[in-house]
Amino acid sequence: MTFERRLPWHRTMLCIPVIRLMVAVVVFCGLSGWAARAGAQVVDIVTTPFPPYVVASEDSDFVSGPAVDVVRRICENADIECRISAQPWARAYADAQNKPGTLIFSIARRPDREGLFQWVGTVSPYHVRLFSLRGSTVPLGTNWDALRTFRVAGQLKDVKAEFLQNHGFDVDFVPSAEATLRLLYAGRADLVAGDALSLPYRVQSLQYNVDILQVAAEIPELSTELYLAANRLTDPDIVTRLADALDELKQSGGYQRIWAESLPDGALSN
């Protein structure tokens, strides 16, 4: 005869609540970890294709370039998950204004925009020129404001085009920077305004002859660094953390290294 050994009834009754408590603790810890991950701070950051500073992949949502590298680095250092997407400039600008918590780069900071955003800091250099084509009647080496009689192709909501329009230029507004170049090379515009590095890059990407592109005039009033900015209703703590991370990146030399490694020597001094 064999006997099955069992715990006394009072010990059995004692074990049941203990087991239930242990299960509850495990479940609670698991749920707490999930909630912490689900509640992590996530922000949407919009930009627009601006090669080589911001390059958008044609077959995916991935964006790259030195300006993107700067923003990603400060997001990591601020311990904030940032979802970066590239959109047409007018849409990106509207989203940054109308969607709380949304940030935007690279954007020019000017008086009429000052109260529209919270300004995090500068993330990209910018050197603006007026470009024409060789063989055109546009004179070279004059002040930009002496070229008002010539037609300009400009991008919608673009600070350069709006600046020229506000100073008496006749600007034909089109949806994209690429469209401005199409007008220029089709002979339907005399001038386009663009960054010293980005605009020739765009010309080559469109397979136009970059050798006939020439600088007609400089616009020093617009040649300033571009910003990362946040919607007015964005949590101020997020803005502060990103601003602090950007300051630390610049003080450590990381910001300068990103640009030095990404752009040709001397490109930023053109």
mmCIF file of C-alpha atoms in Angstrom:
data_model
loop_
_atom_site.group_PDB
_atom_site.id
_atom_site.type_symbol
_atom_site.label_atom_id
_atom_site.label_comp_id
_atom_site.label_asym_id
_atom_site.label_seq_id
_atom_site.Cartn_x
_atom_site.Cartn_y
_atom_site.Cartn_z
ATOM 1 C CA MET A 1 0.000 0.000 0.000
ATOM 2 C CA THR A 2 1.293 3.452 -0.870
ATOM 3 C CA PHE A 3 0.350 6.707 0.691
ATOM 4 C CA GLU A 4 0.230 10.051 -1.106
ATOM 5 C CA ARG A 5 1.889 12.727 0.967
ATOM 6 C CA ARG A 6 -0.098 15.930 1.134
ATOM 7 C CA LEU A 7 0.369 19.244 2.849
ATOM 8 C CA PRO A 8 -1.810 19.879 5.861
ATOM 9 C CA TRP A 9 -5.006 21.661 4.912
ATOM 10 C CA HIS A 10 -4.056 24.860 6.699
ATOM 11 C CA ARG A 11 -0.773 25.071 4.787
ATOM 12 C CA THR A 12 -2.589 24.449 1.525
ATOM 13 C CA MET A 13 -5.007 27.260 2.248
ATOM 14 C CA LEU A 14 -2.062 29.532 3.068
ATOM 15 C CA CYS A 15 -0.272 28.797 -0.222
ATOM 16 C CA ILE A 16 -3.246 29.745 -2.409
ATOM 17 C CA PRO A 17 -3.294 33.472 -1.496
ATOM 18 C CA VAL A 18 0.488 33.613 -1.758
ATOM 19 C CA ILE A 19 0.409 32.142 -5.271
ATOM 20 C CA ARG A 20 -2.355 34.504 -6.280
ATOM 21 C CA LEU A 21 -0.367 37.433 -4.925
ATOM 22 C CA MET A 22 2.725 36.392 -6.867
ATOM 23 C CA VAL A 23 0.721 36.076 -10.078
ATOM 24 C CA ALA A 24 -0.822 39.488 -9.491
ATOM 25 C CA VAL A 25 2.597 41.048 -8.951
ATOM 26 C CA VAL A 26 3.944 39.540 -12.165
ATOM 27 C CA VAL A 27 0.924 40.692 -14.147
ATOM 28 C CA PHE A 28 1.059 44.176 -12.618
ATOM 29 C CA CYS A 29 4.767 44.558 -13.363
ATOM 30 C CA GLY A 30 4.221 43.436 -16.929
ATOM 31 C CA LEU A 31 1.367 45.854 -17.426
ATOM 32 C CA SER A 32 3.337 48.658 -15.804
ATOM 33 C CA GLY A 33 6.257 48.071 -18.159
ATOM 34 C CA TRP A 34 3.915 48.014 -21.127
ATOM 35 C CA ALA A 35 2.226 51.209 -19.962
ATOM 36 C CA ALA A 36 5.586 52.904 -19.490
ATOM 37 C CA ARG A 37 6.602 51.987 -23.014
ATOM 38 C CA ALA A 38 3.230 52.986 -24.421
ATOM 39 C CA GLY A 39 3.389 56.296 -22.558
ATOM 40 C CA ALA A 40 6.868 57.209 -23.802
ATOM 41 C CA GLN A 41 7.070 60.728 -25.223
ATOM 42 C CA VAL A 42 6.709 60.651 -28.981
ATOM 43 C CA VAL A 43 6.736 63.731 -31.186
ATOM 44 C CA ASP A 44 6.175 64.183 -34.903
ATOM 45 C CA ILE A 45 8.732 66.277 -36.751
ATOM 46 C CA VAL A 46 8.068 67.395 -40.310
ATOM 47 C CA THR A 47 10.512 68.656 -42.889
ATOM 48 C CA THR A 48 10.666 69.016 -46.648
ATOM 49 C CA PRO A 49 13.085 67.558 -49.214
ATOM 50 C CA PHE A 50 16.059 69.907 -49.242
ATOM 51 C CA PRO A 51 18.987 67.954 -50.702
ATOM 52 C CA PRO A 52 21.679 67.453 -49.666
ATOM 53 C CA TYR A 53 20.595 68.715 -46.237
ATOM 54 C CA VAL A 54 17.388 66.642 -46.237
ATOM 55 C CA VAL A 55 17.097 63.777 -48.711
ATOM 56 C CA ALA A 56 13.799 61.873 -48.947
ATOM 57 C CA SER A 57 13.809 58.295 -50.222
ATOM 58 C CA GLU A 58 11.548 57.772 -53.241
ATOM 59 C CA ASP A 59 10.499 54.247 -52.252
ATOM 60 C CA SER A 60 10.147 54.606 -48.482
ATOM 61 C CA ASP A 61 9.445 57.118 -45.724
ATOM 62 C CA PHE A 62 13.117 57.269 -44.736
ATOM 63 C CA VAL A 63 14.837 60.642 -44.707
ATOM 64 C CA SER A 64 18.558 61.291 -44.430
ATOM 65 C CA GLY A 65 21.090 64.106 -44.654
ATOM 66 C CA PRO A 66 23.117 66.191 -42.203
ATOM 67 C CA ALA A 67 20.172 68.292 -40.995
ATOM 68 C CA VAL A 68 18.259 65.072 -40.277
ATOM 69 C CA ASP A 69 21.311 63.657 -38.475
ATOM 70 C CA VAL A 70 21.418 66.707 -36.211
ATOM 71 C CA VAL A 71 17.724 66.426 -35.322
ATOM 72 C CA ARG A 72 17.916 62.680 -34.722
ATOM 73 C CA ARG A 73 20.952 63.124 -32.475
ATOM 74 C CA ILE A 74 19.325 65.723 -30.259
ATOM 75 C CA CYS A 75 16.167 63.610 -30.007
ATOM 76 C CA GLU A 76 18.266 60.675 -28.813
ATOM 77 C CA ASN A 77 20.164 62.835 -26.328
ATOM 78 C CA ALA A 78 16.899 64.310 -25.036
ATOM 79 C CA ASP A 79 15.413 60.773 -24.682
ATOM 80 C CA ILE A 80 12.477 61.645 -26.933
ATOM 81 C CA GLU A 81 11.172 59.409 -29.703
ATOM 82 C CA CYS A 82 10.939 61.539 -32.838
ATOM 83 C CA ARG A 83 9.086 60.469 -35.970
ATOM 84 C CA ILE A 84 10.578 62.444 -38.847
ATOM 85 C CA SER A 85 8.716 62.676 -42.155
ATOM 86 C CA ALA A 86 9.270 64.683 -45.337
ATOM 87 C CA GLN A 87 6.356 66.510 -46.968
ATOM 88 C CA PRO A 88 5.863 69.311 -49.493
ATOM 89 C CA TRP A 89 6.831 72.540 -47.762
ATOM 90 C CA ALA A 90 3.349 74.121 -47.675
ATOM 91 C CA ARG A 91 1.870 71.003 -46.037
ATOM 92 C CA ALA A 92 4.719 70.668 -43.540
ATOM 93 C CA TYR A 93 4.384 74.326 -42.603
ATOM 94 C CA ALA A 94 0.606 73.988 -42.129
ATOM 95 C CA ASP A 95 0.979 70.840 -39.993
ATOM 96 C CA ALA A 96 3.539 72.525 -37.760
ATOM 97 C CA GLN A 97 1.169 75.431 -37.209
ATOM 98 C CA ASN A 98 -2.061 73.483 -36.754
ATOM 99 C CA LYS A 99 -1.109 70.214 -35.020
ATOM 100 C CA PRO A 100 -0.117 70.579 -31.348
ATOM 101 C CA GLY A 101 3.106 68.768 -30.527
ATOM 102 C CA THR A 102 4.426 68.901 -34.099
ATOM 103 C CA LEU A 103 7.882 70.308 -34.847
ATOM 104 C CA ILE A 104 9.401 71.478 -38.130
ATOM 105 C CA PHE A 105 12.869 71.990 -39.665
ATOM 106 C CA SER A 106 14.681 73.585 -41.451
ATOM 107 C CA ILE A 107 12.748 76.828 -41.116
ATOM 108 C CA ALA A 108 13.855 80.456 -41.306
ATOM 109 C CA ARG A 109 13.150 82.560 -38.230
ATOM 110 C CA ARG A 110 11.781 85.942 -39.142
ATOM 111 C CA PRO A 111 9.643 88.600 -37.398
ATOM 112 C CA ASP A 112 6.292 87.596 -38.892
ATOM 113 C CA ARG A 113 6.827 83.979 -37.748
ATOM 114 C CA GLU A 114 8.161 84.768 -34.283
ATOM 115 C CA GLY A 115 4.895 84.229 -32.422
ATOM 116 C CA LEU A 116 3.766 81.253 -34.509
ATOM 117 C CA PHE A 117 6.230 78.755 -33.046
ATOM 118 C CA GLN A 118 8.420 77.897 -30.110
ATOM 119 C CA TRP A 119 11.981 78.146 -31.424
ATOM 120 C CA VAL A 120 14.258 75.290 -30.371
ATOM 121 C CA GLY A 121 17.514 76.346 -32.074
ATOM 122 C CA THR A 122 19.515 76.372 -35.305
ATOM 123 C CA VAL A 123 20.159 73.044 -37.017
ATOM 124 C CA SER A 124 21.397 74.015 -40.502
ATOM 125 C CA PRO A 125 23.499 76.692 -42.238
ATOM 126 C CA TYR A 126 22.018 78.646 -45.132
ATOM 127 C CA HIS A 127 23.562 80.822 -47.865
ATOM 128 C CA VAL A 128 21.058 82.362 -50.287
ATOM 129 C CA ARG A 129 21.834 83.435 -53.852
ATOM 130 C CA LEU A 130 19.848 84.525 -56.898
ATOM 131 C CA PHE A 131 20.646 82.202 -59.801
ATOM 132 C CA SER A 132 20.253 82.748 -63.537
ATOM 133 C CA LEU A 133 21.406 80.902 -66.659
ATOM 134 C CA ARG A 134 24.369 81.790 -68.826
ATOM 135 C CA GLY A 135 23.285 83.656 -71.933
ATOM 136 C CA SER A 136 20.386 85.402 -70.202
ATOM 137 C CA THR A 137 20.081 89.173 -69.995
ATOM 138 C CA VAL A 138 20.391 89.162 -66.200
ATOM 139 C CA PRO A 139 23.428 91.252 -65.179
ATOM 140 C CA LEU A 140 25.916 89.715 -62.763
ATOM 141 C CA GLY A 141 27.591 91.195 -59.725
ATOM 142 C CA THR A 142 24.898 93.740 -58.914
ATOM 143 C CA ASN A 143 22.894 94.068 -55.731
ATOM 144 C CA TRP A 144 19.924 91.704 -55.588
ATOM 145 C CA ASP A 145 17.444 94.592 -55.299
ATOM 146 C CA ALA A 146 18.571 95.916 -58.689
ATOM 147 C CA LEU A 147 17.069 92.861 -60.396
ATOM 148 C CA ARG A 148 13.381 93.638 -59.753
ATOM 149 C CA THR A 149 12.563 93.871 -63.452
ATOM 150 C CA PHE A 150 13.309 90.175 -63.984
ATOM 151 C CA ARG A 151 10.869 87.315 -63.513
ATOM 152 C CA VAL A 152 11.381 85.053 -60.506
ATOM 153 C CA ALA A 153 10.132 81.501 -59.998
ATOM 154 C CA GLY A 154 9.416 80.843 -56.317
ATOM 155 C CA GLN A 155 8.100 78.023 -54.155
ATOM 156 C CA LEU A 156 4.823 78.448 -52.273
ATOM 157 C CA LYS A 157 5.282 79.493 -48.631
ATOM 158 C CA ASP A 158 9.027 79.764 -49.170
ATOM 159 C CA VAL A 159 10.718 82.561 -47.237
ATOM 160 C CA LYS A 160 13.001 83.490 -50.140
ATOM 161 C CA ALA A 161 10.183 83.910 -52.651
ATOM 162 C CA GLU A 162 8.024 85.824 -50.187
ATOM 163 C CA PHE A 163 10.952 88.082 -49.295
ATOM 164 C CA LEU A 164 11.493 88.961 -52.955
ATOM 165 C CA GLN A 165 7.778 89.533 -53.538
ATOM 166 C CA ASN A 166 7.650 91.851 -50.529
ATOM 167 C CA HIS A 167 10.518 93.831 -52.077
ATOM 168 C CA GLY A 168 8.782 94.410 -55.378
ATOM 169 C CA PHE A 169 9.750 91.352 -57.425
ATOM 170 C CA ASP A 170 7.292 89.685 -59.774
ATOM 171 C CA VAL A 171 7.227 86.116 -58.419
ATOM 172 C CA ASP A 172 5.543 83.170 -60.127
ATOM 173 C CA PHE A 173 4.671 80.806 -57.253
ATOM 174 C CA VAL A 174 4.787 77.043 -57.878
ATOM 175 C CA PRO A 175 4.404 74.029 -55.532
ATOM 176 C CA SER A 176 8.022 72.859 -55.270
ATOM 177 C CA ALA A 177 11.654 73.883 -55.620
ATOM 178 C CA GLU A 178 11.982 71.480 -58.544
ATOM 179 C CA ALA A 179 9.158 73.301 -60.323
ATOM 180 C CA THR A 180 11.019 76.605 -59.994
ATOM 181 C CA LEU A 181 13.998 75.078 -61.787
ATOM 182 C CA ARG A 182 11.802 73.709 -64.547
ATOM 183 C CA LEU A 183 10.520 77.231 -65.188
ATOM 184 C CA LEU A 184 14.063 78.610 -65.175
ATOM 185 C CA TYR A 185 15.427 76.039 -67.618
ATOM 186 C CA ALA A 186 12.329 76.344 -69.823
ATOM 187 C CA GLY A 187 12.964 80.063 -70.179
ATOM 188 C CA ARG A 188 9.751 80.983 -68.364
ATOM 189 C CA ALA A 189 11.631 82.621 -65.483
ATOM 190 C CA ASP A 190 14.838 84.648 -65.323
ATOM 191 C CA LEU A 191 15.801 83.973 -61.723
ATOM 192 C CA VAL A 192 15.396 81.541 -58.884
ATOM 193 C CA ALA A 193 16.524 82.056 -55.307
ATOM 194 C CA GLY A 194 18.224 79.190 -53.570
ATOM 195 C CA ASP A 195 20.837 77.934 -51.179
ATOM 196 C CA ALA A 196 24.406 77.937 -52.541
ATOM 197 C CA LEU A 197 24.784 74.178 -52.086
ATOM 198 C CA SER A 198 21.238 72.857 -52.326
ATOM 199 C CA LEU A 199 20.131 74.492 -55.572
ATOM 200 C CA PRO A 200 22.973 73.161 -57.767
ATOM 201 C CA TYR A 201 22.368 69.745 -56.179
ATOM 202 C CA ARG A 202 18.720 69.909 -57.246
ATOM 203 C CA VAL A 203 19.717 70.953 -60.763
ATOM 204 C CA GLN A 204 21.924 67.882 -61.123
ATOM 205 C CA SER A 205 19.226 65.591 -59.700
ATOM 206 C CA LEU A 206 16.859 66.861 -62.416
ATOM 207 C CA GLN A 207 19.582 66.158 -64.984
ATOM 208 C CA TYR A 208 19.763 69.747 -66.129
ATOM 209 C CA ASN A 209 23.057 71.281 -67.206
ATOM 210 C CA VAL A 210 24.542 72.676 -64.003
ATOM 211 C CA ASP A 211 27.424 74.245 -65.949
ATOM 212 C CA ILE A 212 25.159 76.996 -67.313
ATOM 213 C CA LEU A 213 23.845 77.864 -63.851
ATOM 214 C CA GLN A 214 25.396 81.041 -62.469
ATOM 215 C CA VAL A 215 25.119 83.268 -59.409
ATOM 216 C CA ALA A 216 23.536 86.587 -60.311
ATOM 217 C CA ALA A 217 23.543 88.113 -56.838
ATOM 218 C CA GLU A 218 23.836 87.296 -53.153
ATOM 219 C CA ILE A 219 21.056 87.929 -50.643
ATOM 220 C CA PRO A 220 22.857 88.377 -47.295
ATOM 221 C CA GLU A 221 19.591 89.338 -45.574
ATOM 222 C CA LEU A 222 18.419 85.726 -45.953
ATOM 223 C CA SER A 223 21.759 83.998 -45.394
ATOM 224 C CA THR A 224 21.287 82.839 -41.840
ATOM 225 C CA GLU A 225 21.061 79.507 -40.068
ATOM 226 C CA LEU A 226 17.774 77.603 -40.183
ATOM 227 C CA TYR A 227 15.836 76.427 -37.140
ATOM 228 C CA LEU A 228 14.033 73.539 -35.542
ATOM 229 C CA ALA A 229 10.739 74.976 -34.289
ATOM 230 C CA ALA A 230 7.720 73.614 -32.440
ATOM 231 C CA ASN A 231 3.986 74.237 -32.596
ATOM 232 C CA ARG A 232 2.941 76.847 -30.032
ATOM 233 C CA LEU A 233 0.993 74.265 -28.005
ATOM 234 C CA THR A 234 3.865 71.789 -27.756
ATOM 235 C CA ASP A 235 4.769 70.781 -24.190
ATOM 236 C CA PRO A 236 7.392 73.353 -23.072
ATOM 237 C CA ASP A 237 9.312 70.562 -21.335
ATOM 238 C CA ILE A 238 9.871 68.843 -24.689
ATOM 239 C CA VAL A 239 11.062 72.104 -26.248
ATOM 240 C CA THR A 240 13.449 72.742 -23.358
ATOM 241 C CA ARG A 241 14.888 69.231 -23.455
ATOM 242 C CA LEU A 242 15.492 69.434 -27.207
ATOM 243 C CA ALA A 243 17.030 72.907 -26.893
ATOM 244 C CA ASP A 244 19.359 71.728 -24.121
ATOM 245 C CA ALA A 245 20.365 68.672 -26.168
ATOM 246 C CA LEU A 246 21.105 70.908 -29.169
ATOM 247 C CA ASP A 247 23.238 73.244 -27.060
ATOM 248 C CA GLU A 248 25.175 70.281 -25.676
ATOM 249 C CA LEU A 249 25.705 68.885 -29.190
ATOM 250 C CA LYS A 250 27.185 72.203 -30.330
ATOM 251 C CA GLN A 251 29.344 72.641 -27.231
ATOM 252 C CA SER A 252 30.755 69.126 -27.615
ATOM 253 C CA GLY A 253 31.674 69.699 -31.265
ATOM 254 C CA GLY A 254 29.252 67.026 -32.466
ATOM 255 C CA TYR A 255 27.193 69.492 -34.473
ATOM 256 C CA GLN A 256 30.256 70.757 -36.327
ATOM 257 C CA ARG A 257 31.453 67.209 -37.025
ATOM 258 C CA ILE A 258 28.127 66.204 -38.569
ATOM 259 C CA TRP A 259 28.318 69.045 -41.060
ATOM 260 C CA ALA A 260 32.050 68.672 -41.715
ATOM 261 C CA GLU A 261 31.646 64.973 -42.514
ATOM 262 C CA SER A 262 28.574 65.454 -44.708
ATOM 263 C CA LEU A 263 29.493 68.372 -46.953
ATOM 264 C CA PRO A 264 32.406 69.098 -49.283
ATOM 265 C CA ASP A 265 35.244 71.233 -47.963
ATOM 266 C CA GLY A 266 34.378 74.884 -48.196
ATOM 267 C CA ALA A 267 30.767 74.278 -49.155
ATOM 268 C CA LEU A 268 29.435 76.314 -46.272
ATOM 269 C CA SER A 269 31.557 79.353 -47.096
ATOM 270 C CA ASN A 270 30.444 79.754 -50.721
#
